[in-house]
């Protein structure tokens, strides 16, 4: 699903991750985190894909750095992040970026 | 595969796309574009995932806006982009963003 973001500038958090084997409660928590993120101030949208090899890219969009910082320390999100580090991910990379321009096409 | 990017700042091109049905020469051209992009000045890396539903996210990383602009008008890439618009994609969104900070974890 495409995120319906406003005109730039806004922020993107690019989260690239490699899942470990087995679900271990991952899917339920991942769904919950999307639901919870969508309720946070400054949330603009999210796009998320995981391939058959377990590599995934999730990009969430935010109105400001402050909104990103507040979500990072959200209590339930922090607990999920701890589980991500200890159980669900073999590795991940987070990149915080300022979207400067955007364009697209829909049929 | 994770991209091994340098310390920020650098640029990211976030390309979210929905494939049409059928290959229509897509896979071969997609592989060729990754090979060709990697030869361009200022290319830093790429991460790409496509899900079973045809939604894909490809993030390419570049040293500068100038490097992104040069790749956009590369002749072979321009031809591929035309085919993307007319045949391969039901829709896409391109977002150009400046990566300001990054962190990660590997086991």
Coordinates of C-alpha atoms in Angstrom, one line a residue:
Chain A
X1 CA 0.0 0.0 0.0
X2 CA 1.3 3.4 -0.9
X3 CA 1.5 6.1 1.8
X4 CA -0.4 9.3 0.9
X5 CA 2.1 11.8 2.0
X6 CA 1.8 15.6 1.7
X7 CA 4.1 17.9 -0.3
X8 CA 7.7 17.8 1.0
X9 CA 9.5 18.6 3.2
X10 CA 8.8 15.9 5.7
X11 CA 10.8 13.1 7.2
X12 CA 11.3 9.4 6.4
X13 CA 12.6 6.6 8.7
X14 CA 14.0 3.9 6.4
X15 CA 14.1 0.6 8.4
X16 CA 15.9 -2.2 6.6
X17 CA 15.9 -5.5 8.5
X18 CA 16.7 -9.2 8.2
X19 CA 14.3 -11.5 10.1
X20 CA 15.5 -14.5 12.1
X21 CA 13.8 -17.8 11.4
X22 CA 10.3 -18.5 13.0
X23 CA 7.6 -16.0 13.9
X24 CA 8.2 -15.8 17.7
X25 CA 5.3 -13.3 18.1
X26 CA 6.8 -11.0 15.5
X27 CA 3.8 -10.7 13.1
X28 CA 1.3 -9.7 15.9
X29 CA 3.7 -7.1 17.3
X30 CA 4.5 -5.7 13.8
X31 CA 0.8 -5.2 13.1
X32 CA 0.3 -3.6 16.5
X33 CA 3.2 -1.2 16.0
X34 CA 1.8 0.0 12.7
X35 CA -1.6 0.5 14.4
X36 CA 0.1 2.4 17.3
X37 CA 2.4 4.5 15.0
X38 CA -0.6 5.6 13.1
X39 CA -2.0 7.1 16.3
X40 CA 1.0 9.2 17.1
X41 CA 1.2 13.0 16.5
X42 CA 3.1 13.7 13.2
X43 CA 2.6 10.3 11.7
X44 CA 2.1 10.7 7.9
X45 CA 2.1 7.1 6.6
X46 CA 4.0 3.9 6.2
X47 CA 5.1 1.6 3.4
X48 CA 6.3 -1.9 4.2
X49 CA 7.5 -4.9 2.2
X50 CA 9.2 -8.2 3.2
X51 CA 10.6 -10.6 0.7
X52 CA 10.6 -14.4 0.8
X53 CA 14.3 -14.3 1.9
X54 CA 13.4 -12.4 5.1
X55 CA 14.8 -9.1 4.1
X56 CA 12.3 -6.3 4.7
X57 CA 12.1 -2.5 4.1
X58 CA 9.7 -0.4 6.1
X59 CA 9.6 3.3 5.5
X60 CA 7.5 5.5 7.9
X61 CA 6.9 9.1 7.2
X62 CA 6.7 11.8 9.8
X63 CA 6.1 15.6 9.9
X64 CA 9.2 16.4 12.0
X65 CA 12.3 15.1 13.8
X66 CA 10.4 15.7 17.1
X67 CA 7.6 13.3 16.1
X68 CA 10.2 10.7 15.3
X69 CA 12.0 11.2 18.6
X70 CA 8.7 10.9 20.5
X71 CA 7.7 7.6 18.7
X72 CA 11.2 6.2 19.4
X73 CA 10.7 6.5 23.2
X74 CA 7.0 5.4 23.3
X75 CA 6.9 2.8 26.0
X76 CA 5.2 0.0 24.0
X77 CA 7.4 0.7 21.0
X78 CA 10.5 0.6 23.2
X79 CA 9.5 -2.9 24.5
X80 CA 9.0 -4.1 20.9
X81 CA 12.3 -2.6 19.8
X82 CA 14.0 -4.6 22.6
X83 CA 12.5 -7.8 21.4
X84 CA 13.5 -6.9 17.8
X85 CA 17.1 -6.6 18.9
X86 CA 17.1 -9.8 21.0
X87 CA 14.9 -12.1 19.0
X88 CA 13.4 -11.0 15.7
X89 CA 16.2 -9.5 13.7
X90 CA 19.5 -10.9 12.6
X91 CA 20.4 -7.4 11.7
X92 CA 18.8 -4.0 10.9
X93 CA 19.7 -0.5 9.8
X94 CA 17.8 2.7 10.5
X95 CA 18.3 5.8 8.4
X96 CA 16.5 9.0 9.2
X97 CA 16.2 11.3 6.2
X98 CA 14.5 14.5 5.2
X99 CA 12.4 14.1 2.1
X100 CA 13.1 17.1 -0.2
X101 CA 11.0 16.2 -3.3
X102 CA 8.6 13.6 -4.5
X103 CA 6.7 12.6 -7.6
X104 CA 4.8 9.6 -8.8
X105 CA 2.4 7.9 -11.2
X106 CA -0.8 6.0 -10.7
X107 CA -2.8 4.3 -13.5
Chain B
X1 CA 21.2 -7.4 1.2
X2 CA 22.1 -4.4 3.3
X3 CA 23.8 -1.5 1.6
X4 CA 27.1 -0.6 3.3
X5 CA 26.7 3.2 3.3
X6 CA 29.2 5.7 4.8
X7 CA 28.5 8.1 7.7
X8 CA 25.7 10.6 6.8
X9 CA 25.0 12.9 5.3
X10 CA 24.2 11.3 1.9
X11 CA 21.1 10.9 -0.2
X12 CA 18.4 8.3 -0.6
X13 CA 16.0 7.7 -3.4
X14 CA 13.0 5.8 -2.1
X15 CA 11.2 4.1 -5.0
X16 CA 7.9 2.4 -4.0
X17 CA 6.2 0.6 -6.8
X18 CA 3.3 -1.7 -7.6
X19 CA 4.1 -4.2 -10.4
X20 CA 1.6 -5.1 -13.1
X21 CA 1.0 -8.8 -13.8
X22 CA 3.5 -10.8 -15.9
X23 CA 7.2 -10.3 -16.3
X24 CA 7.3 -8.6 -19.7
X25 CA 11.0 -8.3 -19.6
X26 CA 11.0 -6.7 -16.2
X27 CA 13.3 -8.9 -14.2
X28 CA 16.2 -8.8 -16.7
X29 CA 16.0 -5.0 -17.0
X30 CA 15.7 -4.6 -13.2
X31 CA 18.9 -6.6 -12.7
X32 CA 20.7 -4.6 -15.5
X33 CA 19.7 -1.3 -13.8
X34 CA 21.2 -2.4 -10.5
X35 CA 24.4 -3.4 -12.3
X36 CA 24.5 -0.1 -14.2
X37 CA 23.6 2.1 -11.2
X38 CA 26.5 0.6 -9.3
X39 CA 28.9 1.8 -12.0
X40 CA 27.7 5.5 -11.7
X41 CA 29.7 8.2 -10.0
X42 CA 28.4 8.8 -6.5
X43 CA 26.5 5.5 -6.1
X44 CA 26.8 4.2 -2.5
X45 CA 24.5 1.2 -2.5
X46 CA 21.0 -0.2 -2.9
X47 CA 18.5 -2.2 -0.9
X48 CA 15.5 -3.7 -2.7
X49 CA 12.6 -5.9 -1.6
X50 CA 9.4 -7.0 -3.5
X51 CA 6.6 -8.8 -1.7
X52 CA 4.3 -11.5 -3.0
X53 CA 1.6 -9.0 -3.7
X54 CA 3.8 -7.1 -6.2
X55 CA 4.5 -4.1 -3.9
X56 CA 8.2 -3.3 -3.9
X57 CA 10.5 -0.8 -2.2
X58 CA 13.9 0.0 -3.6
X59 CA 16.1 2.5 -1.8
X60 CA 19.3 3.6 -3.6
X61 CA 21.9 5.7 -1.9
X62 CA 23.9 8.4 -3.5
X63 CA 26.7 10.9 -2.4
X64 CA 24.9 14.0 -3.8
X65 CA 21.9 15.4 -5.6
X66 CA 24.1 15.8 -8.7
X67 CA 24.8 12.1 -8.8
X68 CA 21.0 11.4 -8.6
X69 CA 20.3 13.8 -11.4
X70 CA 23.0 12.3 -13.6
X71 CA 21.6 8.8 -13.1
X72 CA 18.1 10.0 -13.9
X73 CA 19.1 11.1 -17.3
X74 CA 21.4 8.2 -18.1
X75 CA 20.3 7.0 -21.6
X76 CA 19.7 3.3 -20.8
X77 CA 18.1 4.1 -17.5
X78 CA 15.8 6.6 -19.2
X79 CA 14.6 3.9 -21.7
X80 CA 14.0 1.6 -18.8
X81 CA 12.0 4.3 -17.0
X82 CA 9.8 4.8 -20.0
X83 CA 9.0 1.0 -20.1
X84 CA 8.3 1.2 -16.3
X85 CA 5.7 3.9 -16.8
X86 CA 4.1 2.2 -19.8
X87 CA 4.3 -1.5 -18.9
X88 CA 5.8 -2.6 -15.6
X89 CA 4.2 -0.5 -13.0
X90 CA 0.6 0.1 -12.0
X91 CA 1.9 2.9 -9.9
X92 CA 5.0 4.2 -8.3
X93 CA 6.2 7.0 -6.0
X94 CA 9.7 8.4 -5.9
X95 CA 11.0 10.3 -2.9
X96 CA 14.4 12.0 -2.8
X97 CA 15.7 12.4 0.8
X98 CA 18.8 13.5 2.6
X99 CA 19.9 11.0 5.2
X100 CA 20.9 12.9 8.3
X101 CA 21.7 10.0 10.7
X102 CA 21.9 6.2 10.7
X103 CA 22.5 3.4 13.1
X104 CA 22.1 -0.4 13.1
X105 CA 22.8 -3.8 14.5
X106 CA 24.3 -7.0 13.1
X107 CA 24.6 -10.3 14.9

